[in-house]
PDB file of C-alpha atoms and ligand atoms in Angstrom:
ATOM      1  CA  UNK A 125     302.100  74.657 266.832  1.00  0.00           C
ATOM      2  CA  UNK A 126     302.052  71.237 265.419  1.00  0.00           C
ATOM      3  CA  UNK A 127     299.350  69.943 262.830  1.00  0.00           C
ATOM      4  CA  UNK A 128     297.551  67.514 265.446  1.00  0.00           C
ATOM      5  CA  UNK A 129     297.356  70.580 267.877  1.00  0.00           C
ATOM      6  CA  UNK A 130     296.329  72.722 264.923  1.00  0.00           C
ATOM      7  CA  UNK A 131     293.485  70.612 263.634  1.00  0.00           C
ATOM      8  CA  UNK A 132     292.206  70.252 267.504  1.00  0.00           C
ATOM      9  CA  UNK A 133     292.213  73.965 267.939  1.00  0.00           C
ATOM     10  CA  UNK A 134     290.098  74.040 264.471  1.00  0.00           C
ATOM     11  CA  UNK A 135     288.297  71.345 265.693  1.00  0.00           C
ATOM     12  CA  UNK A 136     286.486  73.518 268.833  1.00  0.00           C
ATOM     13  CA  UNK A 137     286.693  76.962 267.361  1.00  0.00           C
ATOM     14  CA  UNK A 138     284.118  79.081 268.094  1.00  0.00           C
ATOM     15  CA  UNK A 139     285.383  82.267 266.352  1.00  0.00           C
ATOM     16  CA  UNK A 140     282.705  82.689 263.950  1.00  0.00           C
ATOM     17  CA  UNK A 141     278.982  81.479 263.775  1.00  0.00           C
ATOM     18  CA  UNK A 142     279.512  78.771 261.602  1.00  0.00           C
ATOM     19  CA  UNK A 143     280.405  77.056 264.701  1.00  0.00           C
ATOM     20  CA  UNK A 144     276.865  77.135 265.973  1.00  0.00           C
ATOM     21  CA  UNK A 145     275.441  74.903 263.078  1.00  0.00           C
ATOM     22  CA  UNK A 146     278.265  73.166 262.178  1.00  0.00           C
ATOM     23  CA  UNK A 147     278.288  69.409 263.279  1.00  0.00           C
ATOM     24  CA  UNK A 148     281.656  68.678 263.300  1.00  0.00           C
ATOM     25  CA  UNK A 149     284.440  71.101 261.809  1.00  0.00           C
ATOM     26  CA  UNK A 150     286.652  69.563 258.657  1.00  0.00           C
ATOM     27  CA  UNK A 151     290.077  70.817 260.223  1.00  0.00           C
ATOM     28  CA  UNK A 152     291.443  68.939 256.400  1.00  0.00           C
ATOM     29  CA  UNK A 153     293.275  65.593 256.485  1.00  0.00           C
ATOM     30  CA  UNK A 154     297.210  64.332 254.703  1.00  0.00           C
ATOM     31  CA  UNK A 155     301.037  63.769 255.438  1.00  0.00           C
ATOM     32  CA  UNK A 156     302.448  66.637 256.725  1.00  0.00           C
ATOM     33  CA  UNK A 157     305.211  66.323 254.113  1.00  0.00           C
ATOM     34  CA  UNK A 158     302.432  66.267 251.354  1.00  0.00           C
ATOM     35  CA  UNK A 159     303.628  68.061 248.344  1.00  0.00           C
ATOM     36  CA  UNK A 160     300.478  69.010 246.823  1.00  0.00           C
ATOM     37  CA  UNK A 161     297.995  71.155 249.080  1.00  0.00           C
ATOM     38  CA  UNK A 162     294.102  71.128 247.758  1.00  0.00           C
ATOM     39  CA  UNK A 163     292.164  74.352 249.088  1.00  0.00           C
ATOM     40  CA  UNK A 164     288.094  74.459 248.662  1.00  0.00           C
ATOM     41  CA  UNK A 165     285.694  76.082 249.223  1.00  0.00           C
ATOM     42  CA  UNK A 166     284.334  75.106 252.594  1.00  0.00           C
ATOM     43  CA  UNK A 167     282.646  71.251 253.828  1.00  0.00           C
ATOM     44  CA  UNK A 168     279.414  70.327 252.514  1.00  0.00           C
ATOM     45  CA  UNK A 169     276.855  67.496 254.378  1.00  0.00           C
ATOM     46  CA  UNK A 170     278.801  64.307 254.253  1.00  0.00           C
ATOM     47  CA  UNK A 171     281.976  66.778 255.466  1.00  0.00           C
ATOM     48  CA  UNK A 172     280.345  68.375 258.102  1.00  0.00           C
ATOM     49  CA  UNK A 173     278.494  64.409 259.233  1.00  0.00           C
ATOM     50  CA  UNK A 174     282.261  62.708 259.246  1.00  0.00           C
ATOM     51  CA  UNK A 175     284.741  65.898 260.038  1.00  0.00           C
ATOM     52  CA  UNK A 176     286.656  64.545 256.589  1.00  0.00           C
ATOM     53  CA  UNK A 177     287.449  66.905 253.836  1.00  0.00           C
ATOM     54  CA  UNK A 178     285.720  65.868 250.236  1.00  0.00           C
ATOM     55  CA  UNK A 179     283.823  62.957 251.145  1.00  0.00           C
ATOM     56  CA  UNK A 180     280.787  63.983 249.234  1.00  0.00           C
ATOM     57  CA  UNK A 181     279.868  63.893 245.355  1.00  0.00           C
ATOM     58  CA  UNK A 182     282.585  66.379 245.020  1.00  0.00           C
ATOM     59  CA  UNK A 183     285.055  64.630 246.761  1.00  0.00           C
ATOM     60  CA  UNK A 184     284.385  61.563 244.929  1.00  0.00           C
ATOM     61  CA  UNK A 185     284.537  62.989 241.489  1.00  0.00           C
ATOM     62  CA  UNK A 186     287.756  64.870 242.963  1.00  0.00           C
ATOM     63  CA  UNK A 187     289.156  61.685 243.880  1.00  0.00           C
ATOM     64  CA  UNK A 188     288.787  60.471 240.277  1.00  0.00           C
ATOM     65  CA  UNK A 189     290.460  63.250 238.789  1.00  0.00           C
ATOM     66  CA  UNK A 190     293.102  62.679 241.332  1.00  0.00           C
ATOM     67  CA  UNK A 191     293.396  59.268 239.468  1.00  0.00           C
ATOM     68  CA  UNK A 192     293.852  60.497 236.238  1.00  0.00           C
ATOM     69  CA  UNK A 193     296.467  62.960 236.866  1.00  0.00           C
ATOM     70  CA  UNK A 194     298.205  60.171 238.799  1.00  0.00           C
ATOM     71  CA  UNK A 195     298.186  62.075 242.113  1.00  0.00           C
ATOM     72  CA  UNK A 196     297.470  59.587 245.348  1.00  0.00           C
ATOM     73  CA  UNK A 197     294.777  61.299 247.162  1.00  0.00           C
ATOM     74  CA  UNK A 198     296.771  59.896 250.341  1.00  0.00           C
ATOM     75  CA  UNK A 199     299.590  62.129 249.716  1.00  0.00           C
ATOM     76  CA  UNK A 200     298.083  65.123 249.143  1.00  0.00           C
ATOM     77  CA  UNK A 201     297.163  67.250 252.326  1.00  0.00           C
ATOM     78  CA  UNK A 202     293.665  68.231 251.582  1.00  0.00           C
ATOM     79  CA  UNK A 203     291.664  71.161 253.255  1.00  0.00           C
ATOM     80  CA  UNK A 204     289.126  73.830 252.646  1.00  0.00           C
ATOM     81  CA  UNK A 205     289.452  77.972 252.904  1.00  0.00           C
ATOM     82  CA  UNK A 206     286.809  77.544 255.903  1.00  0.00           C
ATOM     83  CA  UNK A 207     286.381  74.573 258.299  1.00  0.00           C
ATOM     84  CA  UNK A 208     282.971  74.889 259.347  1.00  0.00           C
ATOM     85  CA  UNK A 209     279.989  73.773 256.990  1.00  0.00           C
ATOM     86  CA  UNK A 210     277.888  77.244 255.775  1.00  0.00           C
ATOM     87  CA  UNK A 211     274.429  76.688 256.151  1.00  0.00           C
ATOM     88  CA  UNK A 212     272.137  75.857 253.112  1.00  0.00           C
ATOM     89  CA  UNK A 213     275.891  75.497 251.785  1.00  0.00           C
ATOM     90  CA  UNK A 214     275.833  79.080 250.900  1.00  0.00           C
ATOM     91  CA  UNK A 215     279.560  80.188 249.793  1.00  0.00           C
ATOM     92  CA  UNK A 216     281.377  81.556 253.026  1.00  0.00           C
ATOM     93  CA  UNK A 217     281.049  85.837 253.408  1.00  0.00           C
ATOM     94  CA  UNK A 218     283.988  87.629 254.098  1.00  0.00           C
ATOM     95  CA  UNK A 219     284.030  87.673 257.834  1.00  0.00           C
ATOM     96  CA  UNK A 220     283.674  83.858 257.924  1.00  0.00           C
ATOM     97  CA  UNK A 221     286.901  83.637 255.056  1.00  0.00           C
ATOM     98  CA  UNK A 222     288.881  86.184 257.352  1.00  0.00           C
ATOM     99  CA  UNK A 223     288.224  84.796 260.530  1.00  0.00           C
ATOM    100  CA  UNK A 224     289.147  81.286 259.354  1.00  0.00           C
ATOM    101  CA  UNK A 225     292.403  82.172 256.875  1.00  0.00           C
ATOM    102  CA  UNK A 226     294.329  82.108 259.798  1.00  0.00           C
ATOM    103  CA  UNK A 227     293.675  78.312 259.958  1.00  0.00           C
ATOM    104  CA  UNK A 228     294.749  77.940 256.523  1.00  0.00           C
ATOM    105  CA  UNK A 229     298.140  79.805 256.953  1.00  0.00           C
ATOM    106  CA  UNK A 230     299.193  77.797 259.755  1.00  0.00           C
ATOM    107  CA  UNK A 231     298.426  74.750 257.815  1.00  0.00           C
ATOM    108  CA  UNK A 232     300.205  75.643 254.641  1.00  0.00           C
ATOM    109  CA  UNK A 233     303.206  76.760 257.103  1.00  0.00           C
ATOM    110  CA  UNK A 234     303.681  73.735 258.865  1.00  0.00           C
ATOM    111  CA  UNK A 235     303.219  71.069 255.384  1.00  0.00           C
ATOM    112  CA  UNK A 236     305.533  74.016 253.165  1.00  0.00           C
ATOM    113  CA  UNK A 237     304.194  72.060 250.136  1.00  0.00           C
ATOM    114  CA  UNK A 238     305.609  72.443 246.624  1.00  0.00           C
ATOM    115  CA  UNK A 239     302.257  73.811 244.795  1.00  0.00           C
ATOM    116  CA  UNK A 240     299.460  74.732 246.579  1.00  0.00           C
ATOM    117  CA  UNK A 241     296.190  74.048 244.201  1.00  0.00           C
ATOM    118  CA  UNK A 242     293.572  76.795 245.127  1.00  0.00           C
ATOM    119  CA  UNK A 243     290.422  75.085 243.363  1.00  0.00           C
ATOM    120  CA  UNK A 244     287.712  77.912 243.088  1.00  0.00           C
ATOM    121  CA  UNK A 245     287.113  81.240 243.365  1.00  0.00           C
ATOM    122  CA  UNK A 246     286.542  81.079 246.987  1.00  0.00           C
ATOM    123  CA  UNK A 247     290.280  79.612 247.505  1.00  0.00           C
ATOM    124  CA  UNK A 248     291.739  81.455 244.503  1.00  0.00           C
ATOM    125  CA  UNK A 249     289.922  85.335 246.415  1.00  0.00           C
ATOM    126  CA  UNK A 250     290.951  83.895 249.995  1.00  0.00           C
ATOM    127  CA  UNK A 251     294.797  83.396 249.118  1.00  0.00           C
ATOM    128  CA  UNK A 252     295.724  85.550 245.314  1.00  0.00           C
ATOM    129  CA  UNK A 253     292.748  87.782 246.000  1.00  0.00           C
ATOM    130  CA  UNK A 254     292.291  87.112 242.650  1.00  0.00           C
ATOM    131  CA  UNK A 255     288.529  85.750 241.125  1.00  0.00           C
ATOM    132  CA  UNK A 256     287.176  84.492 237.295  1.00  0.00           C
ATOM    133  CA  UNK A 257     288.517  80.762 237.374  1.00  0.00           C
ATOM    134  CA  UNK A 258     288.264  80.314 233.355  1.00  0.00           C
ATOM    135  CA  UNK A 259     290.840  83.167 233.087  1.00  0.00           C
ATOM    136  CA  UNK A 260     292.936  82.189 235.569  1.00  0.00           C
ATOM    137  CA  UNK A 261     293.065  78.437 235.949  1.00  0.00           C
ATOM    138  CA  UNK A 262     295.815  76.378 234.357  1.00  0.00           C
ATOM    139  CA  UNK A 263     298.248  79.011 235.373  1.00  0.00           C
ATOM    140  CA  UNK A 264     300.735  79.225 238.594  1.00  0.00           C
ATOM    141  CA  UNK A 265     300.833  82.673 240.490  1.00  0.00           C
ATOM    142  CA  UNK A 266     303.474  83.626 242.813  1.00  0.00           C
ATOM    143  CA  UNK A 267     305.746  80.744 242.643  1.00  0.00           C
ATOM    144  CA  UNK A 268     303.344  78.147 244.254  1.00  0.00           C
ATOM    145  CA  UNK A 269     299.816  78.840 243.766  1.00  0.00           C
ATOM    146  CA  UNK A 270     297.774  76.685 240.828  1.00  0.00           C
ATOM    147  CA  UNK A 271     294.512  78.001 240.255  1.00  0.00           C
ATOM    148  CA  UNK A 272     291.917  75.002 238.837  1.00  0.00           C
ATOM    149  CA  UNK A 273     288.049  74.491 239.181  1.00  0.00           C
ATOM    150  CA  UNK A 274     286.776  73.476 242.046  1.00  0.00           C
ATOM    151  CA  UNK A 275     285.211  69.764 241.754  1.00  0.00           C
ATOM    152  CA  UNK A 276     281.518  70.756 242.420  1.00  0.00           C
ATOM    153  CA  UNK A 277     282.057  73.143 239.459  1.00  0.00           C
ATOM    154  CA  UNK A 278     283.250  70.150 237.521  1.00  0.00           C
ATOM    155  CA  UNK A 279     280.052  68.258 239.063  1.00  0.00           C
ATOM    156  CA  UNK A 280     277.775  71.042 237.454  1.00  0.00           C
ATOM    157  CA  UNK A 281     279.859  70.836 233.910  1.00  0.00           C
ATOM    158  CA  UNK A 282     281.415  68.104 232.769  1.00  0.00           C
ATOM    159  CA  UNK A 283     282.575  69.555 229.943  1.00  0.00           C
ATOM    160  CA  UNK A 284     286.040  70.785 232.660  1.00  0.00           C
ATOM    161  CA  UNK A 285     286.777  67.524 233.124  1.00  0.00           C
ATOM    162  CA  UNK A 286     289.508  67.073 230.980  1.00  0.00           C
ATOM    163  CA  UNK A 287     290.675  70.547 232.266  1.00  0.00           C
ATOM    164  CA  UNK A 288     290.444  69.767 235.525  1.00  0.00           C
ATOM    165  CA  UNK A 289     292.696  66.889 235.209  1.00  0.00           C
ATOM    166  CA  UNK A 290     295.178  68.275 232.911  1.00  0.00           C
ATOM    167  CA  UNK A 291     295.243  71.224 236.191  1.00  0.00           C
ATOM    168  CA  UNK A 292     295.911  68.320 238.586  1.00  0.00           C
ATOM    169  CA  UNK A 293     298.850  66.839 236.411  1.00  0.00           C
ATOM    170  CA  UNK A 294     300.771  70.475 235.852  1.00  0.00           C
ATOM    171  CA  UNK A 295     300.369  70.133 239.820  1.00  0.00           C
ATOM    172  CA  UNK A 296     301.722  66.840 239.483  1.00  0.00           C
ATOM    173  CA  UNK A 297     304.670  67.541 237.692  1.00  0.00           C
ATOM    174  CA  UNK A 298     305.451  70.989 239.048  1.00  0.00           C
ATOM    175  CA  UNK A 299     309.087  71.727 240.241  1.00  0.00           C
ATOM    176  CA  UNK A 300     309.654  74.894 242.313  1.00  0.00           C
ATOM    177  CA  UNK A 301     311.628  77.312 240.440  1.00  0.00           C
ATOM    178  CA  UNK A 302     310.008  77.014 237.160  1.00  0.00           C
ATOM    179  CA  UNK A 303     308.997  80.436 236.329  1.00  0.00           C
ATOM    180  CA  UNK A 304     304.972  81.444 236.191  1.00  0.00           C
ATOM    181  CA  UNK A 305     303.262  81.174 232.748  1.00  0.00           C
ATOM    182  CA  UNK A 306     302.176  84.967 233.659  1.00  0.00           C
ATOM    183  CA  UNK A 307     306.044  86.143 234.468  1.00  0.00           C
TER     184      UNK A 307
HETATM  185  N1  URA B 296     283.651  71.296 249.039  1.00  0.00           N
HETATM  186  C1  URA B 296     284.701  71.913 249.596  1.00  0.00           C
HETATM  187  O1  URA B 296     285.097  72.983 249.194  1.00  0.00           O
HETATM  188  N2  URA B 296     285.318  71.300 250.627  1.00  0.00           N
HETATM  189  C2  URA B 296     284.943  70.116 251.092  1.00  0.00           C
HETATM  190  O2  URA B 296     285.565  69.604 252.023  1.00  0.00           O
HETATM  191  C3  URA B 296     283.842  69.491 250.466  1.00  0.00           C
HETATM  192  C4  URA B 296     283.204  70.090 249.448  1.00  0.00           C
END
């Protein structure tokens, strides 16, 4: 399957209930041949009103921190574990992450990216099964995977800004190959 097929079969899913509130799924938007992949949590209000991935307070401070590590947000193919706004924004259960990984795969398949930033504990559960972002973040597991904060964390406590960014620029300047920090 290619990506445009791929984000219009995300785009009227109706695998899970999320569907059923959702106003428009955020099937995640970039270059194909991006090669830094973003994974969140799942769309918020302003994602679920446009169908665009971090448009919101999140995405905004995201895009700033994007700045600073000298990433262009245009180049980076950006996406979340689930498509479909939770209600309330409640974090996505298990049966909604399952049902929707699938989604993710595909997408991560078809772009083959160099370093795939999981930012969260949502992302970092969904694809390491592996949770407690202070431990973990900073560090590259399994060749590819970069585990940061996610931006609304950032949002709640500013004081991981300057983390955050200095995540975003080991993303920046990864090369495959290098070995993990953890071996
Ligand atoms: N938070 C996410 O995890 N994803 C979005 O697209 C927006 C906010």
């Amino acid at each position: 399957m290619d990506m445009i097929s791929l984000a219009e079969s995300i785009a009227s899913c109706t695998l899970c209930d999320l569907s059923q509130s959702r106003t428009r799924a955020v099937p995640g938007e970039g270059p194909t041949e991006a090669e830094i992949f973003l994974v969140g949590e799942a769309p918020g209000r302003d994602e679920d009103a446009t169908g665009r991935p971090f448009v919101g307070r999140a995405g905004k401070l995201l895009d700033r921190a994007l700045d600073d590590a000298g990433i262009k947000r245009s180049q980076a193919f950006i996406t979340s574990v689930v498509k479909c706004r939770p209600p309330k924004n409640r974090r996505p259960n298990k049966r909604e992450m399952q049902t929707c990984l699938p989604y993710l795969r595909q997408q991560i398949q078809l772009v083959n990216p160099k370093v795939i930033c999981l930012m969260g504990n949502v992302a970092s559960s969904a694809l390491l099964g592996k949770q407690g972002i202070t431990a973990l973040r900073g560090q590259v597991f399994e060749g590819r995977y970069l585990v940061t904060y996610h931006p609304a964390a950032v949002l709640r406590n500013p004081n991981r800004w300057e983390e955050f960014v200095s995540d975003l620029k080991i993303a920046k300047d990864f090369r495959p190959g290098k070995p993990d920090k953890l071996g």
